[in-house]
XYZ file of C-alpha atoms in Angstrom:
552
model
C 31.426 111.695 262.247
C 34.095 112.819 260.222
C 36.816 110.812 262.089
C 34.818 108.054 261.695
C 34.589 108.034 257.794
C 38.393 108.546 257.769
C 38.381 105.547 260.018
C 36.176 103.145 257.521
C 37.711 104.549 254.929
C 41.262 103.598 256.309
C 40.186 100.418 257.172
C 39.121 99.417 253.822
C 42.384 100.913 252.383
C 44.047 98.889 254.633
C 42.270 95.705 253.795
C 42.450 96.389 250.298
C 46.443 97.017 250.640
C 46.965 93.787 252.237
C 44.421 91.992 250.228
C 46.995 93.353 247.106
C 49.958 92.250 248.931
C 49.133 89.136 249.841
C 47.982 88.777 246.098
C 50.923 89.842 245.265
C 53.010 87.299 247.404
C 51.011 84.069 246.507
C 51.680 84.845 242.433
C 55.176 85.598 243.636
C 55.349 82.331 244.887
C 53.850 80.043 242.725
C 56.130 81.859 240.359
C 59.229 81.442 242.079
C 58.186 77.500 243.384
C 57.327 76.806 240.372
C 59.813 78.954 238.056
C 63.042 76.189 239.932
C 64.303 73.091 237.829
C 62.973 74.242 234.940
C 64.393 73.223 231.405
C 66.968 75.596 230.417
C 66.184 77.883 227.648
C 69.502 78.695 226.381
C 70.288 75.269 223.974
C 67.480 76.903 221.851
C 69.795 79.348 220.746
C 71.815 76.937 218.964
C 68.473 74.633 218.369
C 69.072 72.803 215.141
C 65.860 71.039 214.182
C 65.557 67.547 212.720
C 65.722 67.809 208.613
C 65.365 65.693 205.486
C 68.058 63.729 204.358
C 68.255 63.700 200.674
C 69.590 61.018 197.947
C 70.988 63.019 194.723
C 71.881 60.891 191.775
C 75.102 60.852 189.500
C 73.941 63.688 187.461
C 72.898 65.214 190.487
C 68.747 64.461 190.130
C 66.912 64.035 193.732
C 65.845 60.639 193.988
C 64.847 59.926 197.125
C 63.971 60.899 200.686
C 63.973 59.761 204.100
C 62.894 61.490 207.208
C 60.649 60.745 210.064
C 59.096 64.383 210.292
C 58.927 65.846 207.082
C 61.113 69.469 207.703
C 63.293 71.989 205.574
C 64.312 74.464 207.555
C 63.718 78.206 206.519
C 66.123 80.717 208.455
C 64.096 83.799 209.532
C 65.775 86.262 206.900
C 64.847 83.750 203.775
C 60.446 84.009 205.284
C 58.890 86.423 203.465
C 57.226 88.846 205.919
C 53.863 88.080 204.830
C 54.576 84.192 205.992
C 55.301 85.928 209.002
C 52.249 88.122 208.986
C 49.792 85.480 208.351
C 50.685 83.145 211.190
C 50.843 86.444 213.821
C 47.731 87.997 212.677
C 46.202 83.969 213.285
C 47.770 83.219 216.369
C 49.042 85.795 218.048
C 48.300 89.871 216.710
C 50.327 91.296 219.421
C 53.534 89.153 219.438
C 55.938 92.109 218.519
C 54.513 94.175 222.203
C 54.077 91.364 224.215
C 57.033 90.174 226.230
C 56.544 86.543 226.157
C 52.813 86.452 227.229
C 49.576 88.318 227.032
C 47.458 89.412 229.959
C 45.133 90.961 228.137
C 44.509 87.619 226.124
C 44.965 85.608 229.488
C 42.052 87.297 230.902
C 39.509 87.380 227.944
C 39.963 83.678 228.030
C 39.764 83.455 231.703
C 36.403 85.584 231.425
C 34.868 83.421 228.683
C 35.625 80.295 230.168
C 33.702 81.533 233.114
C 30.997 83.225 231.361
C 30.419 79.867 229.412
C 30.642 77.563 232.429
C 33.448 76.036 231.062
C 32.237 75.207 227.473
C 34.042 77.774 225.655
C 37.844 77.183 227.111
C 40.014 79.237 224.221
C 43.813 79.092 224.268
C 45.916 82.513 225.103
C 49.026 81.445 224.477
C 51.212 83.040 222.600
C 53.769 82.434 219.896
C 56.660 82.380 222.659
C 54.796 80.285 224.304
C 53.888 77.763 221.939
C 57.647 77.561 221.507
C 58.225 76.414 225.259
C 55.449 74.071 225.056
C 56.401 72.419 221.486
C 60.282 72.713 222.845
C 60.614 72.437 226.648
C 57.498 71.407 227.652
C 54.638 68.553 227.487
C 51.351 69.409 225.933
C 49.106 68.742 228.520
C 46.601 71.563 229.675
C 47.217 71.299 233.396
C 47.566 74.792 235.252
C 50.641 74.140 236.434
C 52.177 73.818 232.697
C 50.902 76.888 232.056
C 52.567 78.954 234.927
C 56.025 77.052 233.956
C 55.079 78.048 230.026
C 54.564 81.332 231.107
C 58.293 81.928 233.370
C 60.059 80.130 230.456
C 58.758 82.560 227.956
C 59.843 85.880 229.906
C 63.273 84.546 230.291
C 63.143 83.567 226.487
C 62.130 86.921 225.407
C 65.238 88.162 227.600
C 67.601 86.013 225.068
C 66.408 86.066 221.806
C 65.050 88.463 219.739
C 61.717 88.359 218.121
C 62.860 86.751 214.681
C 64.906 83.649 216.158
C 61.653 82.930 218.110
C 60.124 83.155 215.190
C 62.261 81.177 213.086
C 61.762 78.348 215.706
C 58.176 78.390 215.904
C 57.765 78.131 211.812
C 60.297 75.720 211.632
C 58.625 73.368 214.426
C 55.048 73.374 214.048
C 52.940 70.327 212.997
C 51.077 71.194 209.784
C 49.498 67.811 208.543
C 50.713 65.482 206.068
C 53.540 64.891 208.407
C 54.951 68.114 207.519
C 56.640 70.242 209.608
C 57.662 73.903 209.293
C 55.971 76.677 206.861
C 58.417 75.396 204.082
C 57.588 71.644 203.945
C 53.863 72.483 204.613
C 54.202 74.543 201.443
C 55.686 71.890 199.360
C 53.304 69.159 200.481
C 50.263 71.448 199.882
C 51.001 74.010 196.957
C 54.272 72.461 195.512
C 55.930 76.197 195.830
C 58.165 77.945 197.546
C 57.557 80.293 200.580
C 58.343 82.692 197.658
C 55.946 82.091 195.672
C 52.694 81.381 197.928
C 50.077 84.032 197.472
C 48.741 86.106 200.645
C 45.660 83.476 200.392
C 47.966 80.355 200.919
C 49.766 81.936 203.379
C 46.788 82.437 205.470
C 45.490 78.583 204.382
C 49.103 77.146 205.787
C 48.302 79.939 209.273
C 44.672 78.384 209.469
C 46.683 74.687 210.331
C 48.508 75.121 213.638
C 45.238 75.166 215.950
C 44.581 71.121 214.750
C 45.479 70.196 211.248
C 42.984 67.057 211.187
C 40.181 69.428 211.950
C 41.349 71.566 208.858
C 41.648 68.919 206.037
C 41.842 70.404 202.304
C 39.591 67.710 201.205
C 37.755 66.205 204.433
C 36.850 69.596 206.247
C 37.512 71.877 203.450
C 34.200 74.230 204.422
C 35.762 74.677 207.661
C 38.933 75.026 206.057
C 37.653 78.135 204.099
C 36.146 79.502 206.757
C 39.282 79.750 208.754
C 41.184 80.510 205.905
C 38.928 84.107 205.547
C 39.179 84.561 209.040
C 43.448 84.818 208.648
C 42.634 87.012 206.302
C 40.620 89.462 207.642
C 42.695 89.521 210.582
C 45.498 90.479 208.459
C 43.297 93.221 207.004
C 42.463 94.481 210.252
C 46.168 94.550 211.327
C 47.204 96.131 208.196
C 48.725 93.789 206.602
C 46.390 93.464 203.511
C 44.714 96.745 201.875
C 40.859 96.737 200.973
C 41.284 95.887 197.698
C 43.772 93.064 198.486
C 41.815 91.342 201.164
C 38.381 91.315 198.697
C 40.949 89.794 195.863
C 42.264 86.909 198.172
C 39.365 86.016 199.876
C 37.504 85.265 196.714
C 40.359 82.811 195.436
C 39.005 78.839 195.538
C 40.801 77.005 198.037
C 42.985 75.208 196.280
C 45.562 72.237 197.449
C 47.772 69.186 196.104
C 45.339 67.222 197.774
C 42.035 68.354 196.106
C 43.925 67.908 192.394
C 44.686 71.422 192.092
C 48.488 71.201 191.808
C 50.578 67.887 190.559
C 52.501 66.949 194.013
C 56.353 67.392 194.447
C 56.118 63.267 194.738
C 55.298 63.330 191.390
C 59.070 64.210 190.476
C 60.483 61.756 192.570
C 60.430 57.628 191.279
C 59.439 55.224 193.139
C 61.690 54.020 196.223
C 64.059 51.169 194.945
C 66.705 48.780 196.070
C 69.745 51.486 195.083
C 68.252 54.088 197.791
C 66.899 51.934 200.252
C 70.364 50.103 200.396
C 72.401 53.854 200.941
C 69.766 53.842 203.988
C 70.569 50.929 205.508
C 74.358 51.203 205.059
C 74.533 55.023 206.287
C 71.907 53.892 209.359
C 74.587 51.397 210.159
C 77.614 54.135 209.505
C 75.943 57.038 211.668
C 72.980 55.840 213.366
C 69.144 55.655 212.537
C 68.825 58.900 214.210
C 71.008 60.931 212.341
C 70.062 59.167 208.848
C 66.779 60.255 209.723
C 66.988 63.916 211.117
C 70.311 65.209 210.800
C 69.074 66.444 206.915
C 72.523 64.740 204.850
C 72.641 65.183 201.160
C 74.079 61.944 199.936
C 75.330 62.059 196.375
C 74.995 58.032 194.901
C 77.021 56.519 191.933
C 73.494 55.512 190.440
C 73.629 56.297 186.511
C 70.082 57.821 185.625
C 69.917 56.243 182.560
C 71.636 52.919 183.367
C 69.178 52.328 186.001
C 66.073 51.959 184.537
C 67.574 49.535 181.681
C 69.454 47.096 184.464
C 65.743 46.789 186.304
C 63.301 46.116 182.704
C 66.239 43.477 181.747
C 65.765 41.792 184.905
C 62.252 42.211 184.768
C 61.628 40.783 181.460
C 63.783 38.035 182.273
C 61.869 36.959 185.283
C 58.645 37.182 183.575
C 59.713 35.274 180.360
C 60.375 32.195 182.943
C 57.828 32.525 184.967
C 55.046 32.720 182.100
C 56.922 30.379 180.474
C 55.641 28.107 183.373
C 51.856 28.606 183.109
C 50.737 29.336 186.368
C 48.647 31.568 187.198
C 49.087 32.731 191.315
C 47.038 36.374 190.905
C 48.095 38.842 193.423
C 46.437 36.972 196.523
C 44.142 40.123 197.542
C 40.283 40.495 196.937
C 37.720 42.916 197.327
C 34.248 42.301 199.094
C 31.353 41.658 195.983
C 29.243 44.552 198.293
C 32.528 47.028 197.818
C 31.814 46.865 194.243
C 28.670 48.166 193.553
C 29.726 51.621 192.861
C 32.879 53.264 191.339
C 33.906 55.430 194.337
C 33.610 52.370 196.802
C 35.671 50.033 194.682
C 38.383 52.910 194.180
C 38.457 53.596 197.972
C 39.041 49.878 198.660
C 41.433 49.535 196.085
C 43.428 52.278 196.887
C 43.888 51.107 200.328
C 45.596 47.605 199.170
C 49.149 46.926 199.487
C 49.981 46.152 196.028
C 52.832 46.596 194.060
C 52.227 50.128 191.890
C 56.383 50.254 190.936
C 56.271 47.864 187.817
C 57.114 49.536 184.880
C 57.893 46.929 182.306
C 56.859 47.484 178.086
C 54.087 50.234 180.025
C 52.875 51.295 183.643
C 51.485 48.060 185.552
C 48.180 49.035 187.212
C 46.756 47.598 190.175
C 42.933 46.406 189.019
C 39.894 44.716 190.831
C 37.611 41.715 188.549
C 33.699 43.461 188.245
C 32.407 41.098 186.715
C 33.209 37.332 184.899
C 31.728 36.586 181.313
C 32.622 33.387 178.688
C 34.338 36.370 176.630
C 36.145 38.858 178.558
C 36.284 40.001 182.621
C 35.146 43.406 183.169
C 37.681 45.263 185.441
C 37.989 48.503 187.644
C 41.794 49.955 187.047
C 43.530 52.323 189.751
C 44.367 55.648 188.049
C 42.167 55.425 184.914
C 39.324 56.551 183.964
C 36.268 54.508 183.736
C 34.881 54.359 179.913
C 31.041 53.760 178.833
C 32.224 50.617 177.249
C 34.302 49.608 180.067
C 37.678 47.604 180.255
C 37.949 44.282 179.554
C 40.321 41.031 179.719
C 39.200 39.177 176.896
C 39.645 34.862 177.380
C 42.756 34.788 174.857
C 44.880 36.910 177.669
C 44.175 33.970 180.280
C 44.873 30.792 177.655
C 48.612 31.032 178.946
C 47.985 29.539 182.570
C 46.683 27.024 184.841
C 45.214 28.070 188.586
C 46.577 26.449 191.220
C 43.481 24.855 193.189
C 43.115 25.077 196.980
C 44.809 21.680 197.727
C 47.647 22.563 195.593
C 47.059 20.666 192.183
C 46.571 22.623 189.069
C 43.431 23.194 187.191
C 43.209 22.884 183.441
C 44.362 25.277 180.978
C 42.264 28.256 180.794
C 39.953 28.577 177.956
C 37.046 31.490 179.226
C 38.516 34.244 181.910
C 36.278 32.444 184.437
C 38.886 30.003 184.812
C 41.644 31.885 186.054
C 39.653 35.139 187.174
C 36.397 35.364 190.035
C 34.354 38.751 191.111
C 36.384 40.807 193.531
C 40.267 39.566 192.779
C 42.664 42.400 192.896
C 44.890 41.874 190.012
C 47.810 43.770 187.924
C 47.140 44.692 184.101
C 49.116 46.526 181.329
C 48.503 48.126 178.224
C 49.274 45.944 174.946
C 50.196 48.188 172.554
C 51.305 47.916 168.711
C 55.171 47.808 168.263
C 54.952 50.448 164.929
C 52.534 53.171 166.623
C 52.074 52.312 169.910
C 48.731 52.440 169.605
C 46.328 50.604 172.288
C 45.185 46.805 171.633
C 43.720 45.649 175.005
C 44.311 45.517 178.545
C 46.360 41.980 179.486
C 47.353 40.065 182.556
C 50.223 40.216 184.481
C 51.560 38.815 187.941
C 54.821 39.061 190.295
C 57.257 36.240 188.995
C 57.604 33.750 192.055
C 61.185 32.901 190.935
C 63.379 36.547 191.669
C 66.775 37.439 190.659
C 69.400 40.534 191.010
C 71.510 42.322 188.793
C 74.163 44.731 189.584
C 76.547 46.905 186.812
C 79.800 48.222 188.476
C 82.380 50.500 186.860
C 85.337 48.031 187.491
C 88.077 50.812 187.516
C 86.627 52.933 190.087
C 84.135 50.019 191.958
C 81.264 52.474 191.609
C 77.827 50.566 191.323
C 76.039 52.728 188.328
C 73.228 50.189 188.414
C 71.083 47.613 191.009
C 68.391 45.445 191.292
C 67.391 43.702 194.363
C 64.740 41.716 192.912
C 61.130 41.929 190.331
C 59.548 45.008 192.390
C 60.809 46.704 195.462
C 56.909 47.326 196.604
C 56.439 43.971 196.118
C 59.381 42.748 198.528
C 61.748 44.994 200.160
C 64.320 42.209 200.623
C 67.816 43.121 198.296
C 68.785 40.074 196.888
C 71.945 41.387 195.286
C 73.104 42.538 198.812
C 71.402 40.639 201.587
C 71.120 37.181 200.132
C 74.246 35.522 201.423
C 74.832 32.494 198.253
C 77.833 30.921 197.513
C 78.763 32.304 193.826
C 78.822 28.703 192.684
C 79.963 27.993 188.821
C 79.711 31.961 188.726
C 82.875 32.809 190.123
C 84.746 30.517 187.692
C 85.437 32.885 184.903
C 87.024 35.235 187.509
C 89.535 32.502 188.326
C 90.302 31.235 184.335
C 90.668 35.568 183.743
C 93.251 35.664 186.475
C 94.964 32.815 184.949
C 95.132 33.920 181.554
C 96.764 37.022 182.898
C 98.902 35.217 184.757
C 100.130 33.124 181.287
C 97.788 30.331 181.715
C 96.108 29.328 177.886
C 93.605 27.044 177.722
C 95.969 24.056 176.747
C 97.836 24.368 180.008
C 97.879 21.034 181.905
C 96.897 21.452 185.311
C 97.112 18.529 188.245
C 93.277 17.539 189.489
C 94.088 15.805 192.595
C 92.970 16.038 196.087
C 94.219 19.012 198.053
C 93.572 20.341 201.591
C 93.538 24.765 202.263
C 93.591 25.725 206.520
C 90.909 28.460 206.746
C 89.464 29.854 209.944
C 86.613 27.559 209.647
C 88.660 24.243 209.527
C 90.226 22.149 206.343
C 88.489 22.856 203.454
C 88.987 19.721 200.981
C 87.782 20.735 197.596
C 86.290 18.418 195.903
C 84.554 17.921 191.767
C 80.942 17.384 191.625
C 81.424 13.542 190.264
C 84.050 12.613 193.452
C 86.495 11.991 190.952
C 90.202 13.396 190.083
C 91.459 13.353 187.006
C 94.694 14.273 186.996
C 96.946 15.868 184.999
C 94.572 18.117 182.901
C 94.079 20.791 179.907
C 92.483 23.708 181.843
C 89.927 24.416 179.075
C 88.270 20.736 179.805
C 88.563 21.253 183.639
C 85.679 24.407 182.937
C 83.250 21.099 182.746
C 84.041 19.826 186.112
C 82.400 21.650 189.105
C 83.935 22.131 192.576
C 82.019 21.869 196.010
């Protein structure tokens, strides 16, 4: 009897060891089969990540930015350790034992998604390998990317330490607002520094990572909250916040740039122009798109801050003089639906998402604005960015007696007299402040359009050939195209006081007599016969006379 429990009792042993084994040698290989041709590990080491290339002004102000992921990279030494804190204690507690992946996590997801039949399927990855998957990897959730996530993060942990992972992972992930890394994310959504965010915004910018659409500040800010208190409890629990500290930050609001809580860093940046779009297309064409657009340069441009702004309202003012000057009244093209206007919020929305020019900045701010209504007095109207008053705003029928409408088949109407002439329920239109030249005090709201004729201006310092000062045209939002650098013109009558300042330095005076007669220049497109604009020569020929003649 006894030899025969010893002999049961072997045999399981036995079954059990080779049960074990052969365990063993299937994980082995799907380890090894899959663990070949994977992407090597080692460029991570010297892993630069794409950055923001910045525009700096004369005097050294930032002025623009251009980037197709929104990054500033934070070296691991400049994160303060409760950055660091908040985003383990969120996504992975045990990241400092673990040595690339966590069984222990593997398996309570394994055993849940059992348990629930599949309906609660939780992720176990870890930090290390979130790295492989956001680096070396695809994103799918196939088992097989898992097993290759998992070999890539051993050998990972083998050749960097803790921080540089680290580093990598805050400096990659995808935090909403296309912005990437802890230190753009904390820009976009507190305006701060990493320095400066509080343990509570730490753990809002940890609650992102798992899906930042499912966390908006403003959309899903409940959830938001919620997730938010979890971070912070879990940072409790790992010791990173006392008692007293966790019961202080969970109580703060949840506040964000995006609820109205902090001005945005936008805010200190003007509007994109002609000067900084024009750097971009030059240095796209000097280094490539790509490494305009990640390779984070810090371009310092000849623009004069306070030239600037004086080159564009004199070309503005200009173009508007002529163009009111002709009467005709063209709007902005854009309406609103009449059943989009029956509350304040809906009209706002739909306002807001109209492409409309919101750059103008000529005598005061132009405001985009939608028509609520059309009396014999006045139009009532909804402006973007102000607030709504009991009385209202109005365009009273003297601010339209300038223009004519241009009719559907192309004829214009009569002069207007009432706004219902120029104005209907539902047009999207641009208005300005009138204000007093002595105070500055407000008269009325008035109308104002995009001048069909355009024009460019450009100020150069003529001993060094920096350009201090450019316009492209009325409004950059209103059309990208540069007309002081893209419109190819002949310079025309322009060009001739060039030529009569070369010859007065060459001892020319204006009673010099000159022959106008026919004469024929070889260029590399062919003879080039000169010619005046009346067909005529005249001679011999005082040059200050010949100024009135006009070659073609």
């Amino acid at each position: 009897m006894f030899r025969f429990i010893l002999s049961f009792l072997g045999g399981i042993f036995t079954t059990l060891t080779m049960s074990i084994g052969m365990v063993a040698l299937t994980i082995g290989a799907i380890f090894w089969m899959y663990g070949r041709d994977l992407p090597s590990h080692e460029s991570l080491a010297q892993y630069t990540p794409p950055t923001i290339s910045r525009i700096y002004s004369g005097q050294g102000r930032l002025i623009d930015e251009f980037a197709k992921e929104r990054r500033l990279f934070a070296p691991a030494d400049t994160i303060p350790p409760m950055i660091k804190q908040a985003f383990i204690s969120a996504e992975d507690k045990n990241f400092y034992e673990h040595d690339g992946y966590d069984l222990r996590g593997i398996g309570a997801a394994a055993f849940d998604a059992v348990r629930t039949r599949g309906r609660d399927v939780r992720g176990a990855s870890t930090i290390t390998q979130q790295v492989m998957k956001n680096f070396l990897l695809s994103g799918d959730r196939r088992a097989e990317r898992k097993i290759k996530e998992i070999i890539l993060a051993a050998r990972v942990e083998e050749a960097l330490d803790k921080e540089k992972i680290l580093e990598l992972y805050l400096n990659e992930i995808f935090l909403g607002q296309n912005s990437y890394g802890v230190a753009a994310a904390s820009q976009t959504y507190f305006n701060k520094t990493l320095s400066e965010l509080a343990p509570h915004e730490a753990a809002f910018l940890a609650s992102l990572p798992k899906a930042p659409s499912d966390y908006h500040p403003v959309r899903r800010k409940d959830r938001l909250l919620q997730r938010r208190n979890f971070v912070l409890r879990e940072m409790n629990e790992n010791g990173y916040l006392s008692d007293e500290e966790y019961a202080v930050e969970r109580a703060q609001p949840l506040r964000s740039v995006q609820n109205g809580d902090f001005d945005s860093f936008k805010k200190d940046l003007p509007p994109r122009d002609y000067f900084t779009d024009e750097i971009r297309r030059q240095l796209s064409e000097d280094f490539g798109e790509g490494e305009f657009f990640t390779g984070g340069l810090t371009v310092r441009a000849t623009i004069d801050n306070e030239m600037q702004p004086i080159a564009a309202n004199a070309l503005r003012r200009q173009l508007e003089q002529y163009d009111r000057g002709r009467g005709v009244w063209r709007g902005t093209g854009q309406k609103i639906a009449v059943d989009q206007l029956d509350s304040e919020e809906n009209w706002r929305n739909a306002l807001a998402d109209l492409r409309v020019p919101r750059d103008i900045d000529l005598e005061n701010q132009w405001y985009p604005a939608v028509v609520l209504s059309v009396g014999d007095s006045a139009a009532r109207i909804g402006i973007e960015g102000v607030e709504e008053t009991a009385e209202g705003h109005f365009i009273p029928a003297k601010d339209v007696q300038w223009a004519r409408k241009r009719l559907e088949d192309g004829k214009l109407g009569r002069k207007a007299q009432v706004a219902g002439d120029l104005l209907e329920v539902g047009d999207v239109v641009l208005v300005r402040r009138m204000t007093a030249d002595a105070d500055g005090s407000f008269i009325r709201w008035t109308l104002r359009q995009v001048p069909e004729v355009q024009g460019a201006f450009v100020a150069m310092d003529v001993d060094t050939g920096r350009v201090i000062a450019m316009q492209g045209g009325f409004s950059y939002q209103a059309s990208v195209f540069n007309r002081a650098t893209q419109a190819q013109r002949q310079p025309g009558s322009s060009f001739k006081p060039f030529v009569y300042a070369s010859a007065l330095d060459s001892g020319y005076s204006p009673a010099t007599i000159v022959v106008d007669a026919p004469i024929e220049i070889n260029t590399p497109q062919g003879v080039w016969r000169p010619k005046n604009s009346s067909n005529r020569f005249y001679g011999p020929t005082p040059c200050a006379p010949a100024s009135n003649s006009r070659a073609t």
